[in-house]
N, CA and C atoms as an extended XYZ file, in Angstrom:
462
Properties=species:S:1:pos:R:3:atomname:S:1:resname:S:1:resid:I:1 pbc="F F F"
N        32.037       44.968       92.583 N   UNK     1
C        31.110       46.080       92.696 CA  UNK     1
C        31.767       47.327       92.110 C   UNK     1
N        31.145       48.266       91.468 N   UNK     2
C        31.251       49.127       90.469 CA  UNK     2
C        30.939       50.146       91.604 C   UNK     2
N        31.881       51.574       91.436 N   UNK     3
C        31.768       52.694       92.206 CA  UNK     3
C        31.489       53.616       91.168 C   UNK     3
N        30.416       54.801       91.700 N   UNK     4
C        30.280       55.641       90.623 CA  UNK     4
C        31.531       56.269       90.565 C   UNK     4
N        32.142       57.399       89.422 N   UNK     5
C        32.981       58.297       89.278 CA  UNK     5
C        33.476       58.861       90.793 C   UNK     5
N        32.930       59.718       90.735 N   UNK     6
C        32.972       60.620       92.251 CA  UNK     6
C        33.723       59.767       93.163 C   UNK     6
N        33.396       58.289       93.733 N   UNK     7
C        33.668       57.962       94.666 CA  UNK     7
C        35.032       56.987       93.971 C   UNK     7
N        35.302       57.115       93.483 N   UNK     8
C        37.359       56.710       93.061 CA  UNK     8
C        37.919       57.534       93.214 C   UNK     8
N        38.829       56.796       93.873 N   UNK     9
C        40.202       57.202       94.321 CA  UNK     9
C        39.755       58.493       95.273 C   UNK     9
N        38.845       57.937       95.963 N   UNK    10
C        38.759       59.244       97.513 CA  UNK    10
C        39.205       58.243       98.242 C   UNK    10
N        40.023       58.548       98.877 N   UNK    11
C        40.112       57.454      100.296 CA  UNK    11
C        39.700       57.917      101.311 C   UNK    11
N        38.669       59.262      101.882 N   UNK    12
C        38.296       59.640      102.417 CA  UNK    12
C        36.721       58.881      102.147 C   UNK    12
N        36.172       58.692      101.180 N   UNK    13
C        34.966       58.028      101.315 CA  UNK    13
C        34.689       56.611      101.479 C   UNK    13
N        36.609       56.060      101.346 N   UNK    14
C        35.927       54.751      100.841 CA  UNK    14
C        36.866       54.206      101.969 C   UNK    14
N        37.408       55.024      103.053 N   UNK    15
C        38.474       54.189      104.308 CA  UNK    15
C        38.207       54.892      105.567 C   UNK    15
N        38.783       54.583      106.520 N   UNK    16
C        37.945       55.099      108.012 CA  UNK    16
C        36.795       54.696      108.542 C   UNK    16
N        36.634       54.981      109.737 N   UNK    17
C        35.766       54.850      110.438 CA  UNK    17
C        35.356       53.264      110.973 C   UNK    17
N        35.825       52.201      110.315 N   UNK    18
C        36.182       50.780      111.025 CA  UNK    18
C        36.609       50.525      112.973 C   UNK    18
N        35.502       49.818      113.582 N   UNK    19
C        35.912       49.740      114.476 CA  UNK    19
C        36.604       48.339      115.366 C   UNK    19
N        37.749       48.590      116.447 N   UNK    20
C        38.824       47.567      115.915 CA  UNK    20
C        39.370       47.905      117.858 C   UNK    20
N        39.651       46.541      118.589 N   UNK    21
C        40.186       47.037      119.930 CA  UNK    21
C        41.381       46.767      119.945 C   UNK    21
N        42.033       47.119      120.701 N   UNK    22
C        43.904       46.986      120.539 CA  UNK    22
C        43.588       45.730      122.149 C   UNK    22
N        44.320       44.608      121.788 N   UNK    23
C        43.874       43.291      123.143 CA  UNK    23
C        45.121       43.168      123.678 C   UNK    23
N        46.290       43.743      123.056 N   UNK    24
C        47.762       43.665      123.895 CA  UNK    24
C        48.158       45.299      124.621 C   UNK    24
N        48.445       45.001      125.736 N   UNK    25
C        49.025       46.756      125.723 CA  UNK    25
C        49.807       46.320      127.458 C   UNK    25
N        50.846       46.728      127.369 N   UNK    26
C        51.392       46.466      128.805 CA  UNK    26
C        51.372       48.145      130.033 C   UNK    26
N        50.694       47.769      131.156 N   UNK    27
C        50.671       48.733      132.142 CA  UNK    27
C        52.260       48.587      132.933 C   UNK    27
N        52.584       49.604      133.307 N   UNK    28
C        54.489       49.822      134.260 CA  UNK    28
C        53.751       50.766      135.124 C   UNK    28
N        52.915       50.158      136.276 N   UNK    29
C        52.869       50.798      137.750 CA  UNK    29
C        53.817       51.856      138.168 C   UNK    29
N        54.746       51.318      138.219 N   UNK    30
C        56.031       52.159      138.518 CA  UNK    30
C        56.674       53.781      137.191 C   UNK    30
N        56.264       53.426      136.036 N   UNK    31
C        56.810       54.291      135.533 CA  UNK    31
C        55.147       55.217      134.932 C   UNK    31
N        54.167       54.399      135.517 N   UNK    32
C        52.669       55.268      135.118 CA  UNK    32
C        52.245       55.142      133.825 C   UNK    32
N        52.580       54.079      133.042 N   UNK    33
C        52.478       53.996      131.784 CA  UNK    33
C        51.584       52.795      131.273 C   UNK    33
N        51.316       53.276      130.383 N   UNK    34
C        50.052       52.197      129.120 CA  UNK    34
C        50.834       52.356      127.885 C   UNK    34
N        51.508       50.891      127.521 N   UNK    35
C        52.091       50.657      126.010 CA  UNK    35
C        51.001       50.505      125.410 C   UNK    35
N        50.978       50.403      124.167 N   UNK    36
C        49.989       48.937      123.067 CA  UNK    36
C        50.890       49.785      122.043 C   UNK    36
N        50.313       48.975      120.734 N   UNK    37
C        51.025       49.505      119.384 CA  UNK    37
C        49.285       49.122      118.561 C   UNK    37
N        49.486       51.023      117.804 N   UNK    38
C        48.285       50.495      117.199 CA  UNK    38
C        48.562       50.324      115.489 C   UNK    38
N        47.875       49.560      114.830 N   UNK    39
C        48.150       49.181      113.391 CA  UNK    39
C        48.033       50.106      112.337 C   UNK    39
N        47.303       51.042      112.686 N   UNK    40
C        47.007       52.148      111.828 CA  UNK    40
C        46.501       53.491      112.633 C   UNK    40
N        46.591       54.309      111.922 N   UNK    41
C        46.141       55.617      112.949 CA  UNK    41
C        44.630       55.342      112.806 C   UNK    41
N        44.415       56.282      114.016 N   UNK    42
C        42.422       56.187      114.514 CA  UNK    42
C        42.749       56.976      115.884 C   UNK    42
N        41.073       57.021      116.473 N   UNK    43
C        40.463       57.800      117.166 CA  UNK    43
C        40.286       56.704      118.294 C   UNK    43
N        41.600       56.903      119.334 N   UNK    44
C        41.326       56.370      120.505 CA  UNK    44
C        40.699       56.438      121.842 C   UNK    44
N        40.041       56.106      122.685 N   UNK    45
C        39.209       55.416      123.917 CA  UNK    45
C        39.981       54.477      124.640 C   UNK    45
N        40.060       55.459      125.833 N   UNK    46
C        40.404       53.550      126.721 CA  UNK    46
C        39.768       54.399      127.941 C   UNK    46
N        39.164       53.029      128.486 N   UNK    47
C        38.498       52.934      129.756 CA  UNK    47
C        38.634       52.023      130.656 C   UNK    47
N        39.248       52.353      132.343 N   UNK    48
C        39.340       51.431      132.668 CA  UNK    48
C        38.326       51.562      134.043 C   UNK    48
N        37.900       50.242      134.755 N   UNK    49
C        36.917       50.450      135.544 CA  UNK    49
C        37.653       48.926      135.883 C   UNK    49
N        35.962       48.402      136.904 N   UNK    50
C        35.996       47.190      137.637 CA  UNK    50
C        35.474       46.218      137.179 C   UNK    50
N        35.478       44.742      136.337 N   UNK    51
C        34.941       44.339      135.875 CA  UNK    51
C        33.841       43.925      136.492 C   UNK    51
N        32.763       43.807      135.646 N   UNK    52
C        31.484       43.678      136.630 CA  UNK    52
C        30.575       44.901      137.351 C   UNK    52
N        31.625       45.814      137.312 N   UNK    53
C        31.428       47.026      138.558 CA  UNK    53
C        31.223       48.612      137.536 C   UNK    53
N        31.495       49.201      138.265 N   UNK    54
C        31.689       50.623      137.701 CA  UNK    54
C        32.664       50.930      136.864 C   UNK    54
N        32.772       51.945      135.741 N   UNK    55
C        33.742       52.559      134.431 CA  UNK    55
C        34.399       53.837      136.307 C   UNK    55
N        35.237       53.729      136.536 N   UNK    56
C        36.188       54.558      137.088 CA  UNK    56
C        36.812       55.840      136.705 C   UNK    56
N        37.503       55.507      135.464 N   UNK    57
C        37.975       56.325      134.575 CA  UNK    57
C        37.822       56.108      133.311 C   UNK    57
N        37.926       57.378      132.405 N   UNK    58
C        37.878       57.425      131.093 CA  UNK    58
C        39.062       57.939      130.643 C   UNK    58
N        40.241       57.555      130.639 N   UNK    59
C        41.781       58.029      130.584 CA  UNK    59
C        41.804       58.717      129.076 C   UNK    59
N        41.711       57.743      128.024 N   UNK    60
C        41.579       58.595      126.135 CA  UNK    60
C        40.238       58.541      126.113 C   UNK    60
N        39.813       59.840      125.255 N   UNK    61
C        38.748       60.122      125.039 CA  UNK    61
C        38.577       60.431      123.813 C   UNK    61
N        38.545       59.790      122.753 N   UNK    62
C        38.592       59.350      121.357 CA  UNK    62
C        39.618       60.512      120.674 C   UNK    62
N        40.542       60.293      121.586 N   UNK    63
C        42.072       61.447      120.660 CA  UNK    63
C        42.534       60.788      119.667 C   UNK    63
N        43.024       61.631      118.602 N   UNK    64
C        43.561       60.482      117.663 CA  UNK    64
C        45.563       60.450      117.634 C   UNK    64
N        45.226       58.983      117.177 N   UNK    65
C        46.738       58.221      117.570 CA  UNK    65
C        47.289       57.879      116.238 C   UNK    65
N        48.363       58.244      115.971 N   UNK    66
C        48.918       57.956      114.785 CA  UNK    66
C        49.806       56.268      115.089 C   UNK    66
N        49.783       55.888      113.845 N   UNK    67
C        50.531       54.098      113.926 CA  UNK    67
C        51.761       54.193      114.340 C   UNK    67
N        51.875       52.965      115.396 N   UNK    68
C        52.858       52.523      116.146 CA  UNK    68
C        52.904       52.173      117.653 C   UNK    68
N        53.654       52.583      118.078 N   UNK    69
C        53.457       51.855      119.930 CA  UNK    69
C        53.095       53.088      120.436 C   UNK    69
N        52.094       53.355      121.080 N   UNK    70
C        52.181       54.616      121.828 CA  UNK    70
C        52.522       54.314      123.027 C   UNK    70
N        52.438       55.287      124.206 N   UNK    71
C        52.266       55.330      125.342 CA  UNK    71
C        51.807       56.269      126.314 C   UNK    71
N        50.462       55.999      126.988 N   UNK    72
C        49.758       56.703      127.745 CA  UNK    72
C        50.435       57.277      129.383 C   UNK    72
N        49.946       58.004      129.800 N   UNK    73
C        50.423       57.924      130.827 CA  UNK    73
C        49.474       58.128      132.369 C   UNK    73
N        49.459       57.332      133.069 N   UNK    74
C        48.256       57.181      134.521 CA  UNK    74
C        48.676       56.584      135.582 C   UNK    74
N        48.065       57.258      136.332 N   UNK    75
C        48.576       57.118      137.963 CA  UNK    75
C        48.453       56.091      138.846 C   UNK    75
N        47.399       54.506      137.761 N   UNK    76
C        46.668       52.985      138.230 CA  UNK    76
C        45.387       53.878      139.438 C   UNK    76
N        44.835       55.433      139.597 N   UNK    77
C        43.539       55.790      140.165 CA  UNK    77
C        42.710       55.599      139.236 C   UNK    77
N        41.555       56.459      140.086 N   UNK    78
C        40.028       56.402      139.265 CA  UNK    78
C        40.145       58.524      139.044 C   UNK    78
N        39.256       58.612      138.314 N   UNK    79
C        38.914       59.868      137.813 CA  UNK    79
C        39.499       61.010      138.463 C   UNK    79
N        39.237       60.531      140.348 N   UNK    80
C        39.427       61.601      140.754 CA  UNK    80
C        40.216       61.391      142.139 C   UNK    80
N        40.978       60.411      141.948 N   UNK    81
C        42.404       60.147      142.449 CA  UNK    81
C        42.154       59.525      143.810 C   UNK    81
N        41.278       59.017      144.096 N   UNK    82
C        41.805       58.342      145.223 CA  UNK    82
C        41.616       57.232      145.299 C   UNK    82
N        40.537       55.879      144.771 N   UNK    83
C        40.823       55.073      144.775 CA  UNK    83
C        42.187       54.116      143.191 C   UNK    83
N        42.707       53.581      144.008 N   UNK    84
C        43.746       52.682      143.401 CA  UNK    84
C        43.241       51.627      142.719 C   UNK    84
N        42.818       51.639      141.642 N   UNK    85
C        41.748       50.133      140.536 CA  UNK    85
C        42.657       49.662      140.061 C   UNK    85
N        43.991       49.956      139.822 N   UNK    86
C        45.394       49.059      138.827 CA  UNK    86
C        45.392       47.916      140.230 C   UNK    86
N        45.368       47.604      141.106 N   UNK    87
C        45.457       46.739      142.164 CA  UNK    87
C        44.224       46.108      142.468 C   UNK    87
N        43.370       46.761      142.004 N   UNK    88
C        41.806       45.831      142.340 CA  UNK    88
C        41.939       44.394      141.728 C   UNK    88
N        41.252       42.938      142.507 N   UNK    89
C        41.233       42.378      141.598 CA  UNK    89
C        40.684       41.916      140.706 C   UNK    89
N        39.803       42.872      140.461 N   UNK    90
C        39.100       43.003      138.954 CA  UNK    90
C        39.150       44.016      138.228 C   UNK    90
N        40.224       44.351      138.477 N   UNK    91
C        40.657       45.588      137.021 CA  UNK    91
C        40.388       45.341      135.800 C   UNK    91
N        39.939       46.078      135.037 N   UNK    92
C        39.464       45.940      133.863 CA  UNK    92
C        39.918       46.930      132.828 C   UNK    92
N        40.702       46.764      131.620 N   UNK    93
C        40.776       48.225      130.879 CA  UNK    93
C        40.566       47.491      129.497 C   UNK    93
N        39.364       48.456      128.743 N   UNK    94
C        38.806       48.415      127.195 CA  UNK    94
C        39.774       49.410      126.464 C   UNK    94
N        40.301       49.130      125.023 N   UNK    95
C        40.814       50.072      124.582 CA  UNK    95
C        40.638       49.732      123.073 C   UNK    95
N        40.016       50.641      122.671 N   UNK    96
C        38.914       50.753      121.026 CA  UNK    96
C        39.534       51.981      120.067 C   UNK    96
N        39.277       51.988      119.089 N   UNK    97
C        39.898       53.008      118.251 CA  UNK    97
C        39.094       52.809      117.076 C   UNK    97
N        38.693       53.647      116.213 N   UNK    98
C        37.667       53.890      114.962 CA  UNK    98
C        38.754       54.521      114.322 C   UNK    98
N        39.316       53.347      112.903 N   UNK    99
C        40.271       53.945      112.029 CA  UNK    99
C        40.166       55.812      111.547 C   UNK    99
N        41.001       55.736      110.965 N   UNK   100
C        40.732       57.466      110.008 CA  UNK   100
C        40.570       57.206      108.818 C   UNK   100
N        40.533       57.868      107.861 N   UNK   101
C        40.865       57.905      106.367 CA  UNK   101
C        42.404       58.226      106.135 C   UNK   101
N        42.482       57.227      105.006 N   UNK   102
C        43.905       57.107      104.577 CA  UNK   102
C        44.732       58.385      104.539 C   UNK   102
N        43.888       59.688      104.126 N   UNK   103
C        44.476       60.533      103.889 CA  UNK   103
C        44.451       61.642      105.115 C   UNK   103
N        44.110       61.153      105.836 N   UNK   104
C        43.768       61.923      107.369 CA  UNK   104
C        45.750       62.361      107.971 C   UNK   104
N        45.949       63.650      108.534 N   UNK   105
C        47.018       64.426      109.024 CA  UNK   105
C        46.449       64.465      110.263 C   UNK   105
N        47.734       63.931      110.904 N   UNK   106
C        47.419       64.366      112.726 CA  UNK   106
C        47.938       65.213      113.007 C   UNK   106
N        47.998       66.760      113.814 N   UNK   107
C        48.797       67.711      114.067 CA  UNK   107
C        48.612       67.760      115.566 C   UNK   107
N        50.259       67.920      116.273 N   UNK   108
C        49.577       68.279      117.617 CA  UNK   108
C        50.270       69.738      117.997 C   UNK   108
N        50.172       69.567      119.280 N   UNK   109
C        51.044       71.013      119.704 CA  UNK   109
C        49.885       72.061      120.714 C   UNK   109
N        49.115       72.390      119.970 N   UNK   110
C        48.026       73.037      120.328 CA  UNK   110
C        46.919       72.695      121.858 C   UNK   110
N        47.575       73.490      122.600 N   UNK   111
C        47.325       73.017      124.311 CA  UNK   111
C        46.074       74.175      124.726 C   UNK   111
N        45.533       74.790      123.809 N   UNK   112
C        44.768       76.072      124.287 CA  UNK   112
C        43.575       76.414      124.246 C   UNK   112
N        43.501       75.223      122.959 N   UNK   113
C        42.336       75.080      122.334 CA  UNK   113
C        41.492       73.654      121.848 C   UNK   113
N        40.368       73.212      122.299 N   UNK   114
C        40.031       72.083      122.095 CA  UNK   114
C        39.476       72.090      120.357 C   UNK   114
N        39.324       70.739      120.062 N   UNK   115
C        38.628       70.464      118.682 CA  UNK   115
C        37.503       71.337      118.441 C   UNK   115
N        36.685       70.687      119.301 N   UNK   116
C        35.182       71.429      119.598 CA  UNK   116
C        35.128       72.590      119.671 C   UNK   116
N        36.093       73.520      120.401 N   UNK   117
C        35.822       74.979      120.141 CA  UNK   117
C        36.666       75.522      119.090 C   UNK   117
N        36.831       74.933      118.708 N   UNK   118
C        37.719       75.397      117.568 CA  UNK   118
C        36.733       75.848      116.231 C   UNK   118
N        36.232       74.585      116.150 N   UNK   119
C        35.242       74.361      114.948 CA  UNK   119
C        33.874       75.087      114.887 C   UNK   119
N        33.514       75.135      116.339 N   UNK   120
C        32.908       76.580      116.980 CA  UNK   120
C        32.727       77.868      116.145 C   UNK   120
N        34.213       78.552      116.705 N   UNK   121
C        34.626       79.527      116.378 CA  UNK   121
C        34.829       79.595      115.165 C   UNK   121
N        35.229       78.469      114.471 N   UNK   122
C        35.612       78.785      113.237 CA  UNK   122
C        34.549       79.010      111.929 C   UNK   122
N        33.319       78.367      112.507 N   UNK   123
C        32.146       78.002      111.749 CA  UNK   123
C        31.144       80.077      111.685 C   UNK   123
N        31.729       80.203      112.879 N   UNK   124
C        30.905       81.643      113.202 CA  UNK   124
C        31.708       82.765      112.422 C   UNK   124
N        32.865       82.438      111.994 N   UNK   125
C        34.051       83.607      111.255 CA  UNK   125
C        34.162       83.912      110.212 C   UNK   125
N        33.306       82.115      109.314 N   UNK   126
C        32.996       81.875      107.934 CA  UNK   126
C        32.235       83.014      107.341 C   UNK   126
N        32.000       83.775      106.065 N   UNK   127
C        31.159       84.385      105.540 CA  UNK   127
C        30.133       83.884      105.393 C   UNK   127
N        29.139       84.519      105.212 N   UNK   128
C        27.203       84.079      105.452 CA  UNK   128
C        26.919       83.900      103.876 C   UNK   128
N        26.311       83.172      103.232 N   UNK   129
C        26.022       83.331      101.876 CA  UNK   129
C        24.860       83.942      102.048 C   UNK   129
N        24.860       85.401      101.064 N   UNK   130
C        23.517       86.301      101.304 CA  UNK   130
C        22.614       85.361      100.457 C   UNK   130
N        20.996       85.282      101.309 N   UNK   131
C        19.676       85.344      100.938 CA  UNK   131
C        20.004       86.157       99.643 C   UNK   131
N        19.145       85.474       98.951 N   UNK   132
C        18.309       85.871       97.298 CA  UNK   132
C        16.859       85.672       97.011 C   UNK   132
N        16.731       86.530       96.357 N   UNK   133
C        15.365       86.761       96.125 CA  UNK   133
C        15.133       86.085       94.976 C   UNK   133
N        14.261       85.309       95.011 N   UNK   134
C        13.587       84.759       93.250 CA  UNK   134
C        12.649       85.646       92.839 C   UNK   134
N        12.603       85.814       91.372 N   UNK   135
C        12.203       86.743       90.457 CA  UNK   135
C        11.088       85.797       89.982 C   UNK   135
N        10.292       86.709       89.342 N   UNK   136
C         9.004       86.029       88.661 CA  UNK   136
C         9.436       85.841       87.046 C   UNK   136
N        10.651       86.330       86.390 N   UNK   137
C        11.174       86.348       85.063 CA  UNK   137
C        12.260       85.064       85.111 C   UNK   137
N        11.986       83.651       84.603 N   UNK   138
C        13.176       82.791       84.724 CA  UNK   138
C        13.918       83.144       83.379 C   UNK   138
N        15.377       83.264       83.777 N   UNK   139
C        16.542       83.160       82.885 CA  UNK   139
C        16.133       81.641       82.026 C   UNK   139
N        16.710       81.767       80.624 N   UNK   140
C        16.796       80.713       79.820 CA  UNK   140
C        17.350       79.872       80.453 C   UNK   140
N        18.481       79.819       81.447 N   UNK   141
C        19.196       78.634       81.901 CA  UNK   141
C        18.243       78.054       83.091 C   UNK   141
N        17.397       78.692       83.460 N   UNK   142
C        16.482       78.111       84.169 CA  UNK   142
C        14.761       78.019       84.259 C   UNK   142
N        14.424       77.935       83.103 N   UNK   143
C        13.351       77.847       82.060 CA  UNK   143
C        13.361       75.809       81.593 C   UNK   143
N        12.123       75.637       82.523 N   UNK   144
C        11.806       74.418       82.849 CA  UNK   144
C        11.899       73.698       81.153 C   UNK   144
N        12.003       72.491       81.355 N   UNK   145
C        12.468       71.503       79.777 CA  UNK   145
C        11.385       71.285       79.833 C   UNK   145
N        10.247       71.316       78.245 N   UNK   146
C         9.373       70.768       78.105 CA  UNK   146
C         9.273       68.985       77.464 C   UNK   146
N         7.966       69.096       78.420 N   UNK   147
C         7.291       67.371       78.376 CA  UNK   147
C         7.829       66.577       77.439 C   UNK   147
N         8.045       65.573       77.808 N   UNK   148
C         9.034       64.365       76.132 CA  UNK   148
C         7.706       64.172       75.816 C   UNK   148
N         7.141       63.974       74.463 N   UNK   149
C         6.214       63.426       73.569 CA  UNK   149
C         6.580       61.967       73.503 C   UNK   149
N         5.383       61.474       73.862 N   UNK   150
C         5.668       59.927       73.596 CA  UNK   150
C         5.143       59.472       72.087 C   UNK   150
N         5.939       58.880       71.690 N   UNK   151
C         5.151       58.552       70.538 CA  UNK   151
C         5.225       57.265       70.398 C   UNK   151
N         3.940       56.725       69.556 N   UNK   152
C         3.347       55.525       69.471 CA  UNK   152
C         3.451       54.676       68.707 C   UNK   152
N         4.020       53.699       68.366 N   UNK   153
C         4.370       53.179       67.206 CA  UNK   153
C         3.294       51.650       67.516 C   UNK   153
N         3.045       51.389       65.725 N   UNK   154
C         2.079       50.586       65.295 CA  UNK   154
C         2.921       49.337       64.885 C   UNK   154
């Protein structure tokens, strides 16, 4: 399959967004931790609840994870700390991730400010492109192409 121009060599149009669950990841009760190793960076989710039963907690909430082993960190509660579900015996934890684009930068550091308000604020700071008025005089560069003549051959 043939890509127009434009879309070569973007790896922003043509990678990401694949969705993919991580099925190994070890929990340490004792040290409060969630291993897995993920294959590529993406936008992680994990949820753990009761199988069968209720979502408990929503521990990642599609943060993004750069490649390799991470490790989470949780207390084996639910949302709001008092029941204990790492001991239930139907614990259940999903953990999903929607790749990035190849060329995607993770930065962290920033404790003050979420994504969402960020993009917010940032969208409202942008300059406004002023309204224009159309004229009843079109410029040559925008002076409609006249009709193709068909012509008829015998």
């Amino acid at each position: 399959m043939l890509f127009p121009a434009i879309f070569q060599n973007q790896p922003t149009s043509l990678s990401g967004g694949m969705e993919h669950d991580v099925t190994g990841a070890d929990i340490n009760p004792q040290s409060h931790t969630i291993n897995y190793k993920m294959p590529e960076m993406g936008r992680v989710m994990i949820r753990i609840g009761i199988q069968g039963g209720p979502l408990m907690n929503q521990l990642i909430d599609w943060k993004p994870r750069v490649k390799g082993l991470i490790t989470e960190y949780w207390n084996g509660k639910d949302k709001d700390n008092p029941a204990d579900i790492f001991s239930h015996p139907r614990f259940k934890m999903i953990i999903v991730y929607f790749t990035l684009p190849e060329n995607s930068v993770i930065a962290f550091g920033n404790k003050s400010e979420n994504y969402r308000s960020y993009k917010k604020n940032f969208a409202s700071e942008r300059p406004v492109k002023p309204e224009r008025t159309r004229s009843d005089t079109a410029s040559p560069s925008t002076t409609p192409c006249q009709e193709p003549q068909i012509i008829h051959q015998l």
